[in-house]
Short mmCIF file of C-alpha atoms in Angstrom, two decimals:
data_model
loop_
_atom_site.label_atom_id
_atom_site.label_comp_id
_atom_site.label_asym_id
_atom_site.label_seq_id
_atom_site.Cartn_x
_atom_site.Cartn_y
_atom_site.Cartn_z
CA MET A 111 -8.35 -140.59 -51.65
CA SER A 112 -9.91 -139.69 -54.97
CA ALA A 113 -10.87 -136.22 -56.06
CA GLY A 114 -13.98 -134.97 -54.32
CA ASP A 115 -13.59 -137.27 -51.35
CA SER A 116 -13.33 -135.82 -47.87
CA PRO A 117 -10.95 -136.98 -45.17
CA HIS A 118 -12.49 -138.75 -42.22
CA THR A 119 -13.32 -136.39 -39.36
CA PRO A 120 -13.82 -138.15 -36.02
CA VAL A 121 -17.09 -137.21 -34.35
CA MET A 122 -17.16 -135.64 -30.87
CA LEU A 123 -13.42 -136.17 -30.58
CA ARG A 124 -12.86 -133.92 -27.59
CA GLU A 125 -15.95 -135.10 -25.71
CA ALA A 126 -15.31 -138.83 -26.24
CA VAL A 127 -11.64 -138.69 -25.25
CA ALA A 128 -12.31 -136.50 -22.22
CA GLY A 129 -15.10 -138.87 -21.17
CA LEU A 130 -12.58 -141.71 -20.78
CA ALA A 131 -10.53 -139.62 -18.30
CA PRO A 132 -7.19 -140.64 -19.87
CA GLU A 133 -5.25 -138.47 -17.43
CA ARG A 134 -5.78 -141.21 -14.85
CA GLY A 135 -3.57 -143.45 -16.99
CA GLY A 136 -3.57 -147.18 -17.57
CA TYR A 137 -4.47 -149.56 -20.40
CA PHE A 138 -7.01 -148.31 -22.94
CA VAL A 139 -8.86 -149.79 -25.92
CA ASP A 140 -10.10 -148.05 -29.05
CA GLY A 141 -12.50 -150.65 -30.42
CA THR A 142 -12.94 -148.88 -33.76
CA PHE A 143 -9.67 -147.43 -35.09
CA GLY A 144 -11.18 -146.11 -38.34
CA ARG A 145 -8.64 -143.58 -39.56
CA GLY A 146 -7.07 -143.11 -36.16
CA GLY A 147 -8.57 -139.80 -35.06
CA HIS A 148 -9.69 -140.92 -31.61
CA THR A 149 -6.60 -143.12 -31.25
CA ALA A 150 -4.24 -140.22 -31.94
CA ALA A 151 -6.12 -137.96 -29.54
CA LEU A 152 -5.97 -140.59 -26.81
CA LEU A 153 -2.23 -141.11 -27.32
CA ALA A 154 -1.73 -137.36 -26.97
CA ARG A 155 -3.31 -137.52 -23.51
CA LEU A 156 -1.62 -140.71 -22.27
CA GLY A 157 1.64 -140.95 -20.35
CA SER A 158 4.78 -142.80 -21.39
CA GLN A 159 3.87 -145.87 -19.32
CA ASP A 160 0.28 -146.10 -20.53
CA ARG A 161 -0.80 -148.42 -23.34
CA LEU A 162 -3.49 -148.39 -26.05
CA LEU A 163 -4.88 -151.34 -28.01
CA ALA A 164 -6.71 -150.28 -31.19
CA LEU A 165 -8.92 -152.68 -33.15
CA ASP A 166 -10.60 -152.55 -36.53
CA LYS A 167 -12.42 -155.13 -38.66
CA ASP A 168 -11.50 -153.31 -41.85
CA PRO A 169 -8.09 -154.30 -43.25
CA ASP A 170 -7.99 -151.03 -45.22
CA ALA A 171 -8.12 -149.05 -41.98
CA LEU A 172 -5.06 -150.84 -40.60
CA ALA A 173 -3.16 -150.30 -43.86
CA SER A 174 -4.00 -146.59 -44.10
CA PRO A 175 -1.34 -143.86 -43.92
CA GLU A 176 -2.74 -142.84 -40.55
CA ALA A 177 -2.24 -146.34 -39.17
CA LEU A 178 1.27 -146.57 -40.58
CA ALA A 179 2.20 -143.26 -38.95
CA LEU A 180 0.76 -144.18 -35.56
CA ARG A 181 2.42 -147.62 -35.50
CA ALA A 182 5.68 -145.86 -34.67
CA ASP A 183 4.34 -145.08 -31.19
CA PRO A 184 5.53 -147.87 -28.83
CA ARG A 185 2.48 -147.37 -26.59
CA LEU A 186 0.11 -148.45 -29.37
CA GLU A 187 -0.79 -151.93 -30.59
CA LEU A 188 -2.94 -152.19 -33.72
CA VAL A 189 -4.91 -155.41 -34.25
CA HIS A 190 -7.24 -156.66 -36.98
CA GLY A 191 -10.43 -157.71 -35.25
CA SER A 192 -13.83 -156.75 -33.87
CA PHE A 193 -14.75 -155.33 -30.48
CA ALA A 194 -17.02 -158.37 -30.27
CA GLN A 195 -13.75 -160.26 -29.53
CA LEU A 196 -12.65 -157.86 -26.78
CA ALA A 197 -12.57 -160.41 -23.98
CA ALA A 198 -10.29 -162.75 -25.95
CA PHE A 199 -7.93 -159.96 -27.01
CA ILE A 200 -7.63 -158.70 -23.44
CA ALA A 201 -7.17 -162.21 -22.02
CA GLU A 202 -4.34 -162.84 -24.50
CA ARG A 203 -2.59 -159.76 -23.17
CA GLY A 204 -3.12 -160.65 -19.52
CA ARG A 205 -5.30 -157.62 -18.82
CA PRO A 206 -8.75 -158.93 -17.71
CA GLY A 207 -10.35 -156.49 -15.27
CA GLN A 208 -7.48 -154.02 -15.74
CA VAL A 209 -8.68 -151.84 -18.62
CA ALA A 210 -9.00 -148.13 -17.84
CA GLY A 211 -11.17 -147.19 -20.78
CA VAL A 212 -12.93 -148.52 -23.90
CA LEU A 213 -14.03 -146.33 -26.79
CA MET A 214 -16.45 -147.55 -29.48
CA ASP A 215 -17.30 -145.29 -32.43
CA LEU A 216 -20.03 -147.14 -34.31
CA GLY A 217 -20.10 -145.01 -37.44
CA VAL A 218 -19.06 -145.99 -40.95
CA SER A 219 -15.92 -144.01 -41.77
CA SER A 220 -15.80 -141.45 -44.56
CA PRO A 221 -13.24 -143.50 -46.57
CA GLN A 222 -15.58 -146.50 -46.45
CA LEU A 223 -18.47 -144.40 -47.73
CA ASP A 224 -16.37 -142.57 -50.31
CA GLU A 225 -14.70 -145.65 -51.79
CA ALA A 226 -17.10 -146.92 -54.44
CA GLY A 227 -15.53 -150.38 -54.37
CA ARG A 228 -16.72 -150.98 -50.82
CA GLY A 229 -20.38 -150.78 -51.82
CA PHE A 230 -21.61 -148.90 -48.76
CA SER A 231 -23.04 -145.87 -50.54
CA PHE A 232 -25.82 -145.54 -53.10
CA MET A 233 -24.25 -142.22 -54.09
CA ARG A 234 -21.30 -143.96 -55.81
CA ASP A 235 -21.72 -146.85 -58.21
CA GLY A 236 -19.60 -149.83 -57.32
CA PRO A 237 -19.67 -153.54 -56.47
CA LEU A 238 -22.45 -154.46 -54.06
CA ASP A 239 -20.19 -155.63 -51.21
CA MET A 240 -20.90 -153.78 -47.91
CA ARG A 241 -18.60 -155.93 -45.77
CA MET A 242 -16.57 -154.16 -43.09
CA ASP A 243 -14.08 -157.04 -43.18
CA THR A 244 -13.57 -157.77 -46.86
CA GLY A 245 -11.88 -161.07 -46.08
CA ARG A 246 -14.85 -162.66 -44.31
CA GLY A 247 -18.50 -163.43 -44.87
CA ILE A 248 -20.78 -163.03 -47.86
CA THR A 249 -21.28 -159.85 -49.84
CA ALA A 250 -24.55 -157.98 -50.06
CA ALA A 251 -24.85 -159.11 -53.69
CA GLU A 252 -24.49 -162.77 -52.70
CA TRP A 253 -27.07 -162.41 -49.93
CA LEU A 254 -29.57 -160.57 -52.12
CA ALA A 255 -29.25 -163.24 -54.81
CA ASP A 256 -30.67 -165.89 -52.47
CA VAL A 257 -32.61 -164.16 -49.68
CA SER A 258 -36.29 -165.00 -49.39
CA GLU A 259 -38.91 -162.30 -49.69
CA ASN A 260 -39.98 -162.71 -46.07
CA GLU A 261 -36.43 -162.52 -44.71
CA LEU A 262 -35.69 -159.39 -46.72
CA ILE A 263 -38.88 -157.76 -45.47
CA GLN A 264 -37.86 -158.51 -41.89
CA VAL A 265 -34.31 -157.16 -42.35
CA LEU A 266 -35.54 -153.95 -43.99
CA ARG A 267 -38.13 -153.41 -41.27
CA ASP A 268 -36.00 -154.36 -38.28
CA TYR A 269 -32.72 -152.70 -39.27
CA GLY A 270 -33.89 -149.90 -41.57
CA GLU A 271 -37.36 -149.16 -40.17
CA GLU A 272 -38.37 -149.10 -43.86
CA ARG A 273 -42.13 -148.59 -44.27
CA TYR A 274 -42.05 -149.92 -47.85
CA ALA A 275 -40.10 -153.08 -47.00
CA ARG A 276 -42.69 -155.35 -48.61
CA ARG A 277 -42.77 -153.39 -51.88
CA ILE A 278 -38.96 -153.41 -52.09
CA ALA A 279 -38.71 -157.14 -51.33
CA GLN A 280 -41.39 -157.96 -53.91
CA ALA A 281 -39.56 -155.86 -56.51
CA LEU A 282 -36.29 -157.68 -55.82
CA VAL A 283 -37.85 -161.13 -56.07
CA ALA A 284 -39.67 -160.17 -59.29
CA ARG A 285 -36.44 -158.88 -60.84
CA ARG A 286 -34.59 -162.09 -60.01
CA ARG A 287 -37.04 -164.15 -62.07
CA SER A 288 -35.89 -162.73 -65.39
CA ASN A 289 -32.69 -160.81 -64.79
CA PRO A 290 -29.15 -161.54 -63.63
CA PRO A 291 -28.52 -160.98 -59.90
CA LEU A 292 -27.94 -157.43 -58.71
CA SER A 293 -24.23 -156.70 -58.68
CA THR A 294 -23.81 -152.94 -58.21
CA THR A 295 -24.97 -150.27 -55.79
CA ALA A 296 -26.58 -148.29 -58.63
CA GLU A 297 -28.71 -151.29 -59.63
CA LEU A 298 -29.95 -151.77 -56.06
CA ALA A 299 -30.58 -148.06 -55.50
CA GLY A 300 -32.51 -147.87 -58.77
CA LEU A 301 -34.67 -150.88 -57.90
CA ILE A 302 -35.50 -149.38 -54.50
CA ALA A 303 -36.26 -145.93 -55.93
CA ALA A 304 -38.66 -147.48 -58.46
CA ALA A 305 -40.42 -149.53 -55.77
CA VAL A 306 -40.94 -146.73 -53.24
CA PRO A 307 -44.05 -144.61 -54.00
CA THR A 308 -43.18 -141.57 -51.85
CA ARG A 309 -40.01 -139.76 -50.79
CA GLU A 310 -38.86 -138.53 -47.41
CA LYS A 311 -37.81 -134.90 -47.64
CA GLY A 312 -34.03 -134.57 -47.95
CA LYS A 313 -33.46 -138.35 -47.93
CA HIS A 314 -32.67 -140.72 -50.81
CA PRO A 315 -35.26 -143.54 -51.02
CA ALA A 316 -32.47 -146.14 -50.69
CA THR A 317 -31.07 -144.72 -47.43
CA ARG A 318 -32.94 -146.98 -45.03
CA SER A 319 -32.52 -150.13 -47.13
CA PHE A 320 -28.77 -149.67 -47.56
CA GLN A 321 -28.44 -149.17 -43.80
CA ALA A 322 -30.49 -152.28 -43.09
CA ILE A 323 -28.57 -154.52 -45.49
CA ARG A 324 -25.20 -153.25 -44.20
CA ILE A 325 -26.22 -153.91 -40.59
CA HIS A 326 -27.36 -157.42 -41.47
CA ILE A 327 -24.30 -158.33 -43.58
CA ASN A 328 -21.93 -157.22 -40.80
CA HIS A 329 -23.99 -158.49 -37.82
CA GLU A 330 -23.58 -155.01 -36.39
CA LEU A 331 -26.20 -155.09 -33.65
CA GLU A 332 -25.21 -158.55 -32.42
CA GLU A 333 -21.56 -157.47 -32.32
CA LEU A 334 -22.49 -154.28 -30.47
CA GLU A 335 -24.31 -156.25 -27.76
CA ALA A 336 -21.35 -158.62 -27.43
CA GLY A 337 -18.90 -155.72 -27.35
CA LEU A 338 -20.79 -153.89 -24.61
CA ARG A 339 -20.97 -156.98 -22.40
CA GLN A 340 -17.27 -157.71 -22.87
CA ALA A 341 -16.25 -154.09 -22.34
CA LEU A 342 -18.03 -154.15 -19.00
CA GLU A 343 -16.21 -157.28 -17.90
CA ILE A 344 -12.71 -156.14 -18.89
CA LEU A 345 -12.94 -152.71 -17.22
CA ARG A 346 -11.22 -152.11 -13.91
CA PRO A 347 -13.19 -150.40 -11.12
CA GLY A 348 -13.39 -146.75 -12.15
CA GLY A 349 -12.70 -147.67 -15.79
CA ARG A 350 -14.97 -146.08 -18.36
CA MET A 351 -16.69 -146.94 -21.60
CA ALA A 352 -17.61 -144.28 -24.16
CA VAL A 353 -19.85 -145.25 -27.07
CA ILE A 354 -20.81 -143.08 -30.06
CA ALA A 355 -23.93 -144.32 -31.88
CA PHE A 356 -25.25 -142.96 -35.18
CA HIS A 357 -28.78 -144.29 -35.46
CA SER A 358 -31.62 -145.11 -33.11
CA LEU A 359 -31.20 -148.90 -33.29
CA GLU A 360 -27.63 -148.69 -31.97
CA ASP A 361 -28.36 -145.97 -29.44
CA ARG A 362 -31.30 -147.90 -28.00
CA ILE A 363 -29.03 -150.88 -27.35
CA VAL A 364 -26.34 -148.71 -25.72
CA LYS A 365 -28.86 -146.75 -23.66
CA ARG A 366 -30.65 -149.88 -22.45
CA PHE A 367 -27.39 -151.66 -21.60
CA MET A 368 -26.02 -148.78 -19.55
CA ARG A 369 -29.38 -148.24 -17.85
CA ASP A 370 -29.84 -151.90 -16.95
CA GLU A 371 -26.28 -152.35 -15.69
CA SER A 372 -26.61 -149.25 -13.51
CA ARG A 373 -29.53 -150.82 -11.64
CA SER A 374 -29.61 -153.56 -9.05
CA GLY A 375 -30.13 -156.84 -10.85
CA GLY A 376 -28.53 -155.65 -14.09
CA SER A 377 -29.57 -157.12 -17.42
CA THR A 378 -28.57 -160.75 -16.81
CA PRO A 379 -31.64 -163.04 -17.08
CA MET A 380 -32.50 -164.71 -13.78
CA PRO A 381 -34.85 -167.62 -12.96
CA TRP A 382 -38.34 -166.59 -11.88
CA PRO A 383 -39.10 -165.95 -9.08
CA ALA A 384 -35.70 -164.71 -7.87
CA PRO A 385 -34.61 -161.89 -5.58
CA ASP A 386 -33.18 -158.84 -7.38
CA GLU A 387 -29.89 -158.92 -5.43
CA ARG A 388 -27.13 -158.40 -7.98
CA ALA A 389 -25.33 -155.10 -7.38
CA PRO A 390 -25.16 -152.57 -10.23
CA LYS A 391 -21.95 -152.70 -12.26
CA LEU A 392 -22.06 -149.32 -13.98
CA ALA A 393 -22.68 -145.69 -13.15
CA ARG A 394 -23.78 -143.49 -16.03
CA ILE A 395 -21.66 -140.36 -16.40
CA GLY A 396 -23.82 -137.36 -17.23
CA LYS A 397 -26.49 -137.30 -19.87
CA ALA A 398 -26.25 -138.31 -23.51
CA VAL A 399 -23.93 -135.92 -25.36
CA LEU A 400 -24.87 -134.53 -28.77
CA PRO A 401 -22.54 -132.81 -31.24
CA SER A 402 -22.48 -129.03 -31.14
CA ALA A 403 -24.07 -126.88 -33.83
CA GLU A 404 -20.57 -125.88 -34.91
CA GLU A 405 -19.53 -129.51 -35.36
CA THR A 406 -22.60 -130.51 -37.35
CA ALA A 407 -22.16 -127.46 -39.59
CA ALA A 408 -18.55 -128.44 -40.27
CA ASN A 409 -19.22 -132.19 -40.47
CA PRO A 410 -22.79 -133.08 -41.55
CA ARG A 411 -22.12 -136.79 -40.88
CA ALA A 412 -22.08 -135.92 -37.15
CA ARG A 413 -25.75 -134.88 -37.17
CA SER A 414 -27.23 -138.09 -35.78
CA ALA A 415 -24.41 -138.97 -33.34
CA VAL A 416 -25.06 -139.66 -29.65
CA LEU A 417 -22.27 -140.20 -27.10
CA ARG A 418 -22.94 -142.11 -23.87
CA ILE A 419 -20.40 -142.66 -21.11
CA ALA A 420 -20.48 -145.00 -18.10
CA GLU A 421 -18.04 -145.97 -15.35
CA ARG A 422 -17.37 -149.42 -13.90
CA LEU A 423 -18.31 -149.68 -10.23
CA PRO A 424 -16.32 -151.72 -7.70
CA ALA A 425 -17.44 -155.32 -7.46
#
């Protein structure tokens, strides 16, 4: 960690771990290891016979000092992979329908934001990468070098809710005609700042665009939908899922999924006309949980977080 960087502080640690009811024991999954904050807290609440599988797409997370320290615990298995592969990971371990709890923290970790070489932040100049898994897929620079104006407009609008999406896309296409491709975060942030005519109070003009491009590059919303469906199927009756979202696009997906699966008929498409006979699979536990004023004061990155918890009903 370089000077000026802050260690990663897990958001709503106590609330998320308590929401999984780990005292009931069993097999648990942390779908987003990060820097191990939630994983360590879960292990502290689990018994000697309980087990925890922790996943992360980011190889740096699994090579961190926190991961190396926690690997010594025989109850923990650390695996490189996405929660969008949950069903396969659980099948490989012979645990379908036996999982007691699944935690998914959808935020970008502080080390990812603070490390300029990852390209997530417009606040630090570095290569325009933005991949969670640096060994797979194309970088943001590679995508921006070829993306059409219309596709970029759609991504910025859909994933960043950027009102100046068209201006930004036009500026990018115009720059490509006579300049080398964008290769750094500072170049992209500068292009966006020049294209945007007004500023949101307290927000950098590149905030929404960087979010949108990161979401697109990492297929974050598609993976979230896949992860939620698979988490539901691997849970045992009474097993719980706890999901921490950090922006409205994610939280809408989580909220809708838990709402639909707590109703008769669920969210599975059915032929029309068809009787709404499928029993609900989930029960929502309490209302959405927000971080306390004390937590947001101590950790400003917690400001937008929303925690939702649901429990698997008997078949």
